[in-house]
Each structure stands twice: as structure tokens, then as C-alpha cells.
Short mmCIF file of C-alpha atoms in Angstrom, two decimals:
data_model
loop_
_atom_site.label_atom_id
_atom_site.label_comp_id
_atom_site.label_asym_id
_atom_site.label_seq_id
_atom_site.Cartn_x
_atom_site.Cartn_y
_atom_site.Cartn_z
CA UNK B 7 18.63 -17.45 -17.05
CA UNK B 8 18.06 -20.24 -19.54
CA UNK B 9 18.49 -20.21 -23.12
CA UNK B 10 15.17 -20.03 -25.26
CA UNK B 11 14.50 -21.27 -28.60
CA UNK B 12 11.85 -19.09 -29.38
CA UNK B 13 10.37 -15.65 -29.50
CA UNK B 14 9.14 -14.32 -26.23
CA UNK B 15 5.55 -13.27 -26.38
CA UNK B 16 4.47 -13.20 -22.83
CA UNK B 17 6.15 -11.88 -19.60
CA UNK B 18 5.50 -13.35 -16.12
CA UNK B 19 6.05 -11.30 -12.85
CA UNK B 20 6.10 -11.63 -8.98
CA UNK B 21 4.69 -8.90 -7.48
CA UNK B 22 6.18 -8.60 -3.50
CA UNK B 23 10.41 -8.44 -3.61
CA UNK B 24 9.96 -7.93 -7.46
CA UNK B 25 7.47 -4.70 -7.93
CA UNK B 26 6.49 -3.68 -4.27
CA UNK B 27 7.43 -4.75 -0.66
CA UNK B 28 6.16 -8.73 0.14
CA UNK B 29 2.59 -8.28 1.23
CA UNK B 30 3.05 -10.33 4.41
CA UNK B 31 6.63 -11.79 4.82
CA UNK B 32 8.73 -11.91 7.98
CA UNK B 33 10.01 -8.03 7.68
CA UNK B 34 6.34 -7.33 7.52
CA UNK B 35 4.95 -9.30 10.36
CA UNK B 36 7.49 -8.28 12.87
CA UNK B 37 7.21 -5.06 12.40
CA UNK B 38 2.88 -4.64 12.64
CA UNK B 39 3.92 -7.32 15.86
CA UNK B 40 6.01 -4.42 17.47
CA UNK B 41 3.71 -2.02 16.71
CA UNK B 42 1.06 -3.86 18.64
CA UNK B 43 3.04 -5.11 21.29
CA UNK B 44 2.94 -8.31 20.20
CA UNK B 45 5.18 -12.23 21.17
CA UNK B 46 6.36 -12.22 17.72
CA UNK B 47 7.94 -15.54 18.45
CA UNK B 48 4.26 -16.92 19.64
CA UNK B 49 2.73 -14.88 16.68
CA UNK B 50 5.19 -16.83 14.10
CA UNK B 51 4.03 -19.59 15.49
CA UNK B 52 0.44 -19.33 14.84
CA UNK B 53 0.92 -18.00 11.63
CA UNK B 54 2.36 -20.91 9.50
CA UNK B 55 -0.91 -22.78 9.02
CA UNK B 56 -3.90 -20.62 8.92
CA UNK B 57 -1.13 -18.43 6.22
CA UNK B 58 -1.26 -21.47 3.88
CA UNK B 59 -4.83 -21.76 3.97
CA UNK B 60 -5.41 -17.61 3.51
CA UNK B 61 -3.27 -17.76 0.77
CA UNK B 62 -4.94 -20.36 -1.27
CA UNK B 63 -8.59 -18.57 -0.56
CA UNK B 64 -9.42 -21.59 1.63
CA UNK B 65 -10.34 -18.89 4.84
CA UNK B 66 -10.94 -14.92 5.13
CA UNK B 67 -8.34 -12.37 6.63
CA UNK B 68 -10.51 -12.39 9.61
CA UNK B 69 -10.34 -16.12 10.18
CA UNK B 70 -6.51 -15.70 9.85
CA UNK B 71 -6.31 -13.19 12.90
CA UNK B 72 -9.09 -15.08 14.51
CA UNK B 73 -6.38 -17.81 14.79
CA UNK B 74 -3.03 -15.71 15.26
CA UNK B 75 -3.76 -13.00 16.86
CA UNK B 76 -7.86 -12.33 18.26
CA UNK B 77 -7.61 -16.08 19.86
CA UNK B 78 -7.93 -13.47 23.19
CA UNK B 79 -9.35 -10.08 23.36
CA UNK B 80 -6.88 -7.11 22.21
CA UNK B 81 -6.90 -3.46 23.11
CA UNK B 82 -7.09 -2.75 19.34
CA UNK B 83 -9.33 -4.15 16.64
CA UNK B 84 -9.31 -6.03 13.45
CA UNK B 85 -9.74 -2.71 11.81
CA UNK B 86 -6.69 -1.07 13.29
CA UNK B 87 -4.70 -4.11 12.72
CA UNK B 88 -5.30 -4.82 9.09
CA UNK B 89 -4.38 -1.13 8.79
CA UNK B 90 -1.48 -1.91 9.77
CA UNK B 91 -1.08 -4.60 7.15
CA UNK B 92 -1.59 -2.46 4.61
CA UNK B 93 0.26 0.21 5.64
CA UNK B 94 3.75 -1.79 5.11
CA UNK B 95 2.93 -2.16 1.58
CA UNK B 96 5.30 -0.36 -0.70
CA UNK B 97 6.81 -0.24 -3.55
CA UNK B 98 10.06 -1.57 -3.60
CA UNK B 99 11.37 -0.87 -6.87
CA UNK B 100 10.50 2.11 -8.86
CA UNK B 101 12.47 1.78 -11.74
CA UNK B 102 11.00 -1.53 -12.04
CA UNK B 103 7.54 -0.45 -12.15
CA UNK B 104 8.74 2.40 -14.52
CA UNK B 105 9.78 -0.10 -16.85
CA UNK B 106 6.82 -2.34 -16.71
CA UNK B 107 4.78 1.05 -17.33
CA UNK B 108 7.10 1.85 -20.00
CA UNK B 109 6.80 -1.75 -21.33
CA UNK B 110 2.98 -1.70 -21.37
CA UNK B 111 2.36 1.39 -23.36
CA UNK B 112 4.89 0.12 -25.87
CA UNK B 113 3.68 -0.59 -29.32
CA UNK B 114 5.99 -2.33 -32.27
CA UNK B 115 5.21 -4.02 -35.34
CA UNK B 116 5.26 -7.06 -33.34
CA UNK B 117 3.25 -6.32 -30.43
CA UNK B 118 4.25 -5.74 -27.02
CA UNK B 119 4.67 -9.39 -25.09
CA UNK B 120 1.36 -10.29 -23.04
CA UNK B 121 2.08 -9.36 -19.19
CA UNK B 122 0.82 -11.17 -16.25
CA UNK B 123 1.13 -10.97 -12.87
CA UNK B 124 2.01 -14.59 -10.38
CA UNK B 125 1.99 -13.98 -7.00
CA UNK B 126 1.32 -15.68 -3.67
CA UNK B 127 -1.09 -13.30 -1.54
CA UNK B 128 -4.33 -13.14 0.04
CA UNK B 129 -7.01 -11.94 -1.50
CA UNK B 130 -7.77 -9.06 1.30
CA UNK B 131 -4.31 -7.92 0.64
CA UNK B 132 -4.10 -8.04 -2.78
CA UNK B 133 -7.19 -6.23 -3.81
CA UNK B 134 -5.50 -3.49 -1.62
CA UNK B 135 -2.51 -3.61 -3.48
CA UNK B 136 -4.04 -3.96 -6.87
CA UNK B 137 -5.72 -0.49 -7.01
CA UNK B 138 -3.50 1.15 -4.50
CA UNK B 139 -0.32 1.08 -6.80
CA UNK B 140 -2.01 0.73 -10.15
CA UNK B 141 -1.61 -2.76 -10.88
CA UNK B 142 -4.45 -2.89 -13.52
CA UNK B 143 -2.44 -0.23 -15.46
CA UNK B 144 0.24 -3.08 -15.79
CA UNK B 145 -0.93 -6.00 -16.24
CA UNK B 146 -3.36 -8.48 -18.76
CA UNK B 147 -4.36 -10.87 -16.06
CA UNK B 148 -3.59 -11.46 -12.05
CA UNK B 149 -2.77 -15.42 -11.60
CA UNK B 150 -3.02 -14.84 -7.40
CA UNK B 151 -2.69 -17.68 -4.83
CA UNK B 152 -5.64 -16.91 -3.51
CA UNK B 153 -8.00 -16.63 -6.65
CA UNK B 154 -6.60 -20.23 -8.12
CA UNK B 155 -6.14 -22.10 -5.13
CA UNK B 156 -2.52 -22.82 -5.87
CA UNK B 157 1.04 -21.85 -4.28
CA UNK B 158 4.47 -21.75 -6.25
CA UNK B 159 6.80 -23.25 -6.45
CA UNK B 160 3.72 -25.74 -7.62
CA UNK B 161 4.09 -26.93 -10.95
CA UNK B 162 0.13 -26.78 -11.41
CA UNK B 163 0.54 -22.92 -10.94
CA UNK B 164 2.64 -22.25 -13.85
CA UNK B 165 0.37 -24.85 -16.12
CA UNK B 166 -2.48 -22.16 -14.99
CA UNK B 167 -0.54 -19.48 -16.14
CA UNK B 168 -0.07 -21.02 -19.47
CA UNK B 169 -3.08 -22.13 -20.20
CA UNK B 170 -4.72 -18.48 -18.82
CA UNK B 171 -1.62 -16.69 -21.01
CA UNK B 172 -2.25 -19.40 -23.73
CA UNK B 173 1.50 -19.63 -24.68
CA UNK B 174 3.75 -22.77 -24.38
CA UNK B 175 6.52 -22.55 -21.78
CA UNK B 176 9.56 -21.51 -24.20
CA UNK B 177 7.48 -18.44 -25.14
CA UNK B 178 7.44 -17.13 -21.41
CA UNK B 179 9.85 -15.74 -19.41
CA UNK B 180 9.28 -15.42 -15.26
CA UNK B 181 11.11 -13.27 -13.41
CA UNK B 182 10.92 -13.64 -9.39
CA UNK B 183 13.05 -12.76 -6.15
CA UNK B 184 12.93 -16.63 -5.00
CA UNK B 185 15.33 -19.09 -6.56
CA UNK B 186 12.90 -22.20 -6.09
CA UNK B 187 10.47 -20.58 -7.88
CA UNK B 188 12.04 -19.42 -10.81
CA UNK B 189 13.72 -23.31 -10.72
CA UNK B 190 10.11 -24.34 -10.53
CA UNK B 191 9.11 -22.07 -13.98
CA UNK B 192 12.16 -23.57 -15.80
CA UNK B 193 11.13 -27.23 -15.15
CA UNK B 194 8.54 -26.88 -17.14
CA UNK B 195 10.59 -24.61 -20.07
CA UNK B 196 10.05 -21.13 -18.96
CA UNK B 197 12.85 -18.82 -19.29
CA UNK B 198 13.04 -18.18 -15.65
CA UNK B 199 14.98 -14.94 -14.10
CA UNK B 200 15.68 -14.29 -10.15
CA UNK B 201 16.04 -10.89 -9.74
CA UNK B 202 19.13 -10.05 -7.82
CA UNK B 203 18.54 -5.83 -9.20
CA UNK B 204 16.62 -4.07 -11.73
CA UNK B 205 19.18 -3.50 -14.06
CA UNK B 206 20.34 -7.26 -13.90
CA UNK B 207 16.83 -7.97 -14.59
CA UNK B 208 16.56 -5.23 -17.51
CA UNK B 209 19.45 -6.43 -18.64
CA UNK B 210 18.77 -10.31 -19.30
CA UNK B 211 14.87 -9.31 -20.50
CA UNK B 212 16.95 -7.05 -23.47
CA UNK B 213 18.92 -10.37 -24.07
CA UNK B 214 15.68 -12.25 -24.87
CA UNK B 215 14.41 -9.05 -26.86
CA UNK B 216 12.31 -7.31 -24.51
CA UNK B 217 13.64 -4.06 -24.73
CA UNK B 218 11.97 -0.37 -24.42
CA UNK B 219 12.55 2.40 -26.93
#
């Protein structure tokens, strides 16, 4: 974690390996590929390009599978597949939810900081996630891949967030499960924090004095 000058008045979060399972990672692909019987090695292969281009909103979910998996006919459908997809969402930490919940409904004489979601995801997947686990319960605004055409570790997608959040980087603090883009966060001055556990991550948010009663 870096040192900040300042007070913190707005709170940054990764959603998949921070709050719930990644939305569509390795762990999750190989596993809806052996449910289907699919090559995973052929399916990874597919996947790299059309995933960069679903994830910045550039194509659907069904132009994604068109390419890496419907490129020849299946004995199951779109439909059963992308219930699949969703089905390996879960959430992967509960007490870090809890907290965020607890965090929200805070009030002090100060104000609770803003909160904000930053996530790489597809749109299809993320408006499942979204209302499926109560994300708009947690969160001020959704800064998604998808919605601003931008990936981290891109600087441009942190400059969105601060301008969206309007707060200057030493009043934010990011906390993500990826070390290149929390390093990413603190180029520009945000407090960054990689979560290695909850606790750890409780822990070094009370040290910048974001705390729950």
C-alpha cells in the first residue's frame, strides 16, 4: 500500500477475485468446457481475441461464441451455454461484501467515502451479476470494461474513474486481486491495495481511516 497525503473520500473496487468469483477467467472457462465436452486447449485458443473485443463492448456475447465455440453446430445451444456462464458466478468473499454493505449504510459526521465499482467484464455478464448479488445496493457508479471501452491496467481507465468519482488520485484508494493493476492505480497517485485476504484488506483500509463502527 502507498502512503497518502490526504483524506480518503472515495473507494475503488474490483469486482471478480475481490467481491465474487472472476466472471470469465481460466477456472471458469475450463470448467463450462468440461461440462460441454469441449478441446479446452482449442477453446483457449479462440478465446483470446474475440475476449478483448467483448470486453471493451466492441461485439455481443453471441458474436463471442459465434467465434469460440458455435464456429460448427453443437448439440446444445447458446441458451444452455451462457447458462452455464452464469452459473459459475459466485461470490467469493462474504465477509468482504459484508463489509462493503456495512460500509455503505455507514453514516459519520464526515460522510461515508464515495464507492465505485472497476472491473473488466462483458456487459452480458455483468448485468447478470449486477442484480443477481446486489451490486446496486453497494455501489455509487459501475466503471465496467465494457460500458467505457477501456481495459486496466490502462491508465485512461483510472483517469475515467476520476473524473466519473470527481476526486484527484491521492483521495482514492483501489483495492484489486492483480498486482499490475493496482501498480497501474498508483502511477497515477492512487493508494492502491492487492488483496492477498479480507482481513489484510480490512486491515490497511482502517490504516487510511476507513473503518466500520
Amino acid at each position: 500500500m502507498t502512503a497518502v497525503a490526504t483524506k480518503i473520500t472515495a473507494t475503488f473496487w474490483d469486482c471478480g477475485g475481490v467481491l465474487l468469483t472472476n466472471g470469465w477467467d481460466h477456472v471458469a472457462r475450463r470448467r463450462v468446457a468440461e461440462y460441454f465436452g469441449l478441446n479446452f486447449d482449442e477453446f483457449e485458443q479462440r478465446h483470446e481475441q474475440p475476449n478483448d473485443q467483448w470486453e471493451r463492448g466492441k461485439i455481443t456475447l453471441q458474436e463471442y461464441l459465434n467465434q469460440t465455440v458455435f464456429y460448427v453446430p453443437r448439440q446444445f445451444s447458446q441458451e444452455d451455454f451462457i447458462a452455464q456462464m452464469r452459473a459459475v458466478s459466485q461470490v467469493l468473499y462474504p465477509q468482504m461484501v459484508a463489509f462493503l454493505r456495512r460500509l455503505r449504510l455507514q453514516r459519520t459526521p464526515d460522510g461515508r467515502p464515495g464507492m465505485y465499482l472497476l472491473s473488466n467484464e462483458s456487459r452480458e455478464l455483468m448485468e447478470y451479476r449486477i442484480p443477481q448479488f446486489g451490486l446496486t445496493d453497494l455501489f455509487d457508479a459501475f466503471l465496467v470494461s465494457s460500458y467505457i471501452g477501456l481495459r486496466k491496467p490502462e491508465a485512461a481507465f483510472y483517469r475515467c474513474a476520476l473524473d466519473i468519482s470527481q476526486r484527484s488520485p491521492g483521495e482514492c484508494v483501489f483495492v484489486d486481486d492483480r498486482e499490475e493493476n493496482v501498480a497501474a492505480a498508483r502511477q497515477l497517485g492512487i493508494c492502491g491495495i492487492c488483496l492477498e485476504t479480507p482481513q489484510q484488506v480490512i486491515a490497511e483500509l482502517g490504516q487510511l481511516g476507513i473503518t466500520i463502527a
